[in-house]
Coordinates of C-alpha atoms and ligand atoms in Angstrom, one line a residue:
M1 CA 94.6 72.9 83.4
T2 CA 97.5 71.5 85.5
T3 CA 99.0 74.1 87.8
R4 CA 102.7 74.6 87.9
T5 CA 104.9 74.1 91.0
L6 CA 106.8 77.0 92.4
R7 CA 110.6 76.7 92.8
Y8 CA 110.4 77.6 96.5
S9 CA 107.7 76.4 99.0
S10 CA 106.9 79.8 100.3
M11 CA 107.1 82.7 97.9
I12 CA 105.4 86.1 97.5
I13 CA 105.3 87.3 94.0
A14 CA 104.8 91.1 93.9
L15 CA 103.6 92.9 90.8
T16 CA 104.5 96.5 90.4
G17 CA 104.1 99.1 87.7
F18 CA 102.2 102.3 86.8
M19 CA 98.4 102.5 86.9
G20 CA 97.0 100.6 83.9
C21 CA 100.0 98.3 83.4
G22 CA 97.9 95.2 84.1
K23 CA 98.9 94.3 87.7
S24 CA 95.4 93.0 88.6
S25 CA 94.7 91.1 85.5
V26 CA 98.1 89.5 85.3
G27 CA 97.8 88.7 89.0
R28 CA 94.5 86.8 88.3
E29 CA 96.0 84.9 85.3
L30 CA 99.1 84.0 87.4
S31 CA 97.0 82.8 90.2
T32 CA 95.3 80.4 87.9
L33 CA 98.6 79.2 86.4
L34 CA 100.3 78.7 89.7
G35 CA 97.3 77.7 91.8
I36 CA 98.1 80.2 94.5
P37 CA 95.9 83.1 95.8
V38 CA 96.3 86.7 94.8
V39 CA 96.0 89.7 97.1
D40 CA 95.2 93.0 95.6
L41 CA 96.6 95.7 97.8
D42 CA 94.1 98.3 96.7
K43 CA 91.2 96.0 97.5
Y44 CA 92.8 95.1 100.8
I45 CA 93.0 98.9 101.6
E46 CA 89.4 99.5 100.6
Q47 CA 88.3 96.7 102.8
K48 CA 90.3 97.8 105.7
A49 CA 89.0 101.4 105.4
G50 CA 85.5 100.4 104.4
K51 CA 85.7 103.0 101.7
R52 CA 86.7 103.3 98.0
I53 CA 90.1 104.7 97.2
P54 CA 88.8 107.9 95.6
D55 CA 86.9 108.5 98.9
I56 CA 90.0 107.9 101.0
F57 CA 91.9 110.5 98.8
A58 CA 89.0 112.9 99.1
E59 CA 88.8 112.7 102.8
S60 CA 92.4 112.2 103.9
G61 CA 94.4 113.3 100.9
E62 CA 97.3 111.4 99.3
S63 CA 99.3 111.4 102.6
G64 CA 96.4 109.8 104.4
F65 CA 96.1 107.2 101.7
R66 CA 99.9 106.5 101.8
K67 CA 99.9 106.0 105.5
L68 CA 97.1 103.4 105.2
E69 CA 98.8 101.8 102.3
T70 CA 102.0 101.3 104.3
F71 CA 100.0 99.9 107.2
C72 CA 98.1 97.5 105.0
L73 CA 101.3 96.4 103.1
S74 CA 103.0 95.6 106.4
E75 CA 100.0 93.6 107.5
V76 CA 99.8 91.6 104.3
L77 CA 103.6 90.9 104.2
F78 CA 104.3 90.4 107.9
A79 CA 101.2 90.0 110.1
Q80 CA 98.8 88.0 108.0
T81 CA 101.2 85.5 106.5
N82 CA 102.5 84.7 110.0
L83 CA 99.1 83.8 111.4
P84 CA 98.9 80.1 111.9
S85 CA 97.0 78.3 109.2
S86 CA 96.0 81.4 107.4
S87 CA 95.9 82.5 103.8
C88 CA 94.7 85.6 102.1
S89 CA 92.5 85.9 99.0
E90 CA 92.0 88.6 96.5
D91 CA 89.3 90.4 98.5
G92 CA 91.5 90.5 101.6
T93 CA 89.7 87.8 103.5
V94 CA 91.6 85.2 105.5
S95 CA 90.8 81.5 105.1
E96 CA 91.7 78.9 107.7
D97 CA 92.5 75.9 105.6
T98 CA 96.0 76.2 104.3
S99 CA 99.5 76.1 105.7
P100 CA 101.3 79.2 107.1
E101 CA 103.9 78.6 104.4
Q102 CA 101.5 79.9 101.9
S103 CA 102.7 81.4 98.7
F104 CA 100.7 84.2 97.1
I105 CA 100.8 86.9 94.5
L106 CA 100.6 90.5 95.6
S107 CA 99.3 93.0 93.2
L108 CA 100.7 96.4 94.5
G109 CA 99.2 99.8 93.9
G110 CA 100.9 102.0 91.3
G111 CA 102.3 104.3 93.9
T112 CA 103.3 101.8 96.6
I113 CA 107.0 102.1 95.6
V114 CA 107.0 105.8 96.3
R115 CA 107.7 105.3 100.0
P116 CA 111.2 103.9 100.7
E117 CA 109.9 102.0 103.7
N118 CA 107.5 100.2 101.5
V119 CA 110.2 99.2 99.0
E120 CA 112.3 97.9 101.9
M121 CA 109.4 95.7 103.1
I122 CA 108.6 94.5 99.5
R123 CA 112.3 93.7 98.8
E124 CA 112.6 91.8 102.1
R125 CA 109.7 89.5 101.5
C126 CA 108.9 89.3 97.8
R127 CA 110.2 88.4 94.3
V128 CA 109.3 91.6 92.5
F129 CA 108.2 91.9 88.9
F130 CA 107.9 95.4 87.2
L131 CA 105.4 95.3 84.5
R132 CA 106.8 98.1 82.3
A133 CA 104.6 99.7 79.6
T134 CA 104.7 102.8 77.4
V135 CA 102.5 105.8 77.9
E136 CA 100.4 104.7 74.9
T137 CA 99.7 101.2 76.3
L138 CA 98.9 102.6 79.8
R139 CA 96.5 105.1 78.4
L140 CA 94.9 102.5 76.2
H141 CA 94.4 100.1 79.2
L142 CA 93.1 102.8 81.5
G143 CA 90.6 104.2 79.0
G144 CA 87.6 105.7 80.9
E145 CA 89.0 104.4 84.2
Q146 CA 91.4 107.4 84.5
S147 CA 88.7 109.3 86.4
Q148 CA 88.7 106.6 89.1
R149 CA 92.4 107.2 89.8
P150 CA 92.6 110.3 91.9
L151 CA 96.1 111.1 90.9
L152 CA 95.3 111.2 87.2
R153 CA 92.3 113.5 87.4
S154 CA 94.4 116.6 87.3
G155 CA 96.6 115.5 84.4
G156 CA 100.3 115.0 84.8
F157 CA 100.2 111.4 83.6
E158 CA 103.5 111.5 81.8
A159 CA 105.4 113.5 84.4
L160 CA 104.3 111.1 87.1
L161 CA 105.3 108.1 85.0
Q162 CA 108.7 109.6 84.3
E163 CA 109.2 110.4 88.0
R164 CA 108.3 106.9 89.0
A165 CA 110.0 104.8 86.3
P166 CA 113.4 104.6 88.2
L167 CA 111.6 103.7 91.4
Y168 CA 109.8 100.7 89.8
A169 CA 113.1 99.5 88.3
A170 CA 115.0 99.9 91.5
A171 CA 112.4 97.9 93.4
A172 CA 112.3 95.1 90.9
D173 CA 114.1 91.8 90.6
Y174 CA 112.8 91.4 87.0
I175 CA 111.5 94.0 84.4
I176 CA 109.0 92.7 81.9
D177 CA 108.2 94.8 78.8
T178 CA 104.6 94.2 78.5
D179 CA 103.5 96.2 75.4
N180 CA 101.6 94.1 72.9
L181 CA 101.4 91.1 75.4
S182 CA 98.2 89.8 76.9
P183 CA 97.8 89.3 80.7
M184 CA 98.0 85.6 80.0
Q185 CA 101.3 85.9 78.1
I186 CA 102.8 88.1 80.8
A187 CA 101.7 85.6 83.5
G188 CA 103.3 82.8 81.4
I189 CA 106.7 84.7 81.4
I190 CA 106.5 85.2 85.1
A191 CA 105.5 81.6 85.7
N192 CA 108.6 80.5 83.7
L193 CA 110.8 82.5 86.0
V194 CA 109.4 81.2 89.3
T195 CA 108.8 77.5 88.6
Ligands
S3P1 C1 97.9 104.9 92.8 C2 97.5 103.8 92.0 C3 96.3 103.0 92.3 C4 95.8 103.3 93.8 C5 95.8 104.7 94.1 C6 97.1 105.4 93.9 C7 99.2 105.6 92.4 O1 96.5 101.7 92.1 O2 96.7 102.6 94.6 O3 94.8 105.3 93.2 O4 99.7 106.4 93.2 O5 99.7 105.3 91.3 P1 96.6 101.0 90.6 O6 97.9 101.1 90.1 O7 96.2 99.5 90.9 O8 95.5 101.7 89.8

């Protein structure tokens, strides 16, 4: 497959949206389409902490997780990309063979936009795409995985979604309604907007 060329030489494409909206799978498809790496913020956090996200929540609570999330976000957006000759991959590792002007896709966590300072950093550095989906689609996508999301264990799915919907929209440059679309189709829509 031929990869498509980005409109700007250095671009960070951020994917935001509620848990289960497909940020990670769309990120992977988009990475193939555009030939640029994808950084998954949740994986980056897990690597940094040396622990799985549910364990971070269990040991440090949501506030501990959010602090770490903000720290990792700033590292991904400001520190790592400024390292000479560095690029980041999905598992958070840094490789030494590409230019500092590296573009990449950043798959955010579902709650990254809850902190205004995170939104400020994201808006400063990224082109932001909100992958919007209905409760039905989100539940379908999450299936049995709901138990792995600490914030969904005690219920409150719809209330949390309602509370966050305006935050995703406010952080976004583009809103994509993703119901009934495959990750490949969504990636195609985003690719059309950035190439
Ligand atoms: C969270 C979403 C999760 C993860 C953590 C908190 C949230 O990411 O960052 O469990 O607050 O919505 P995904 O949206 O990738 O599942």
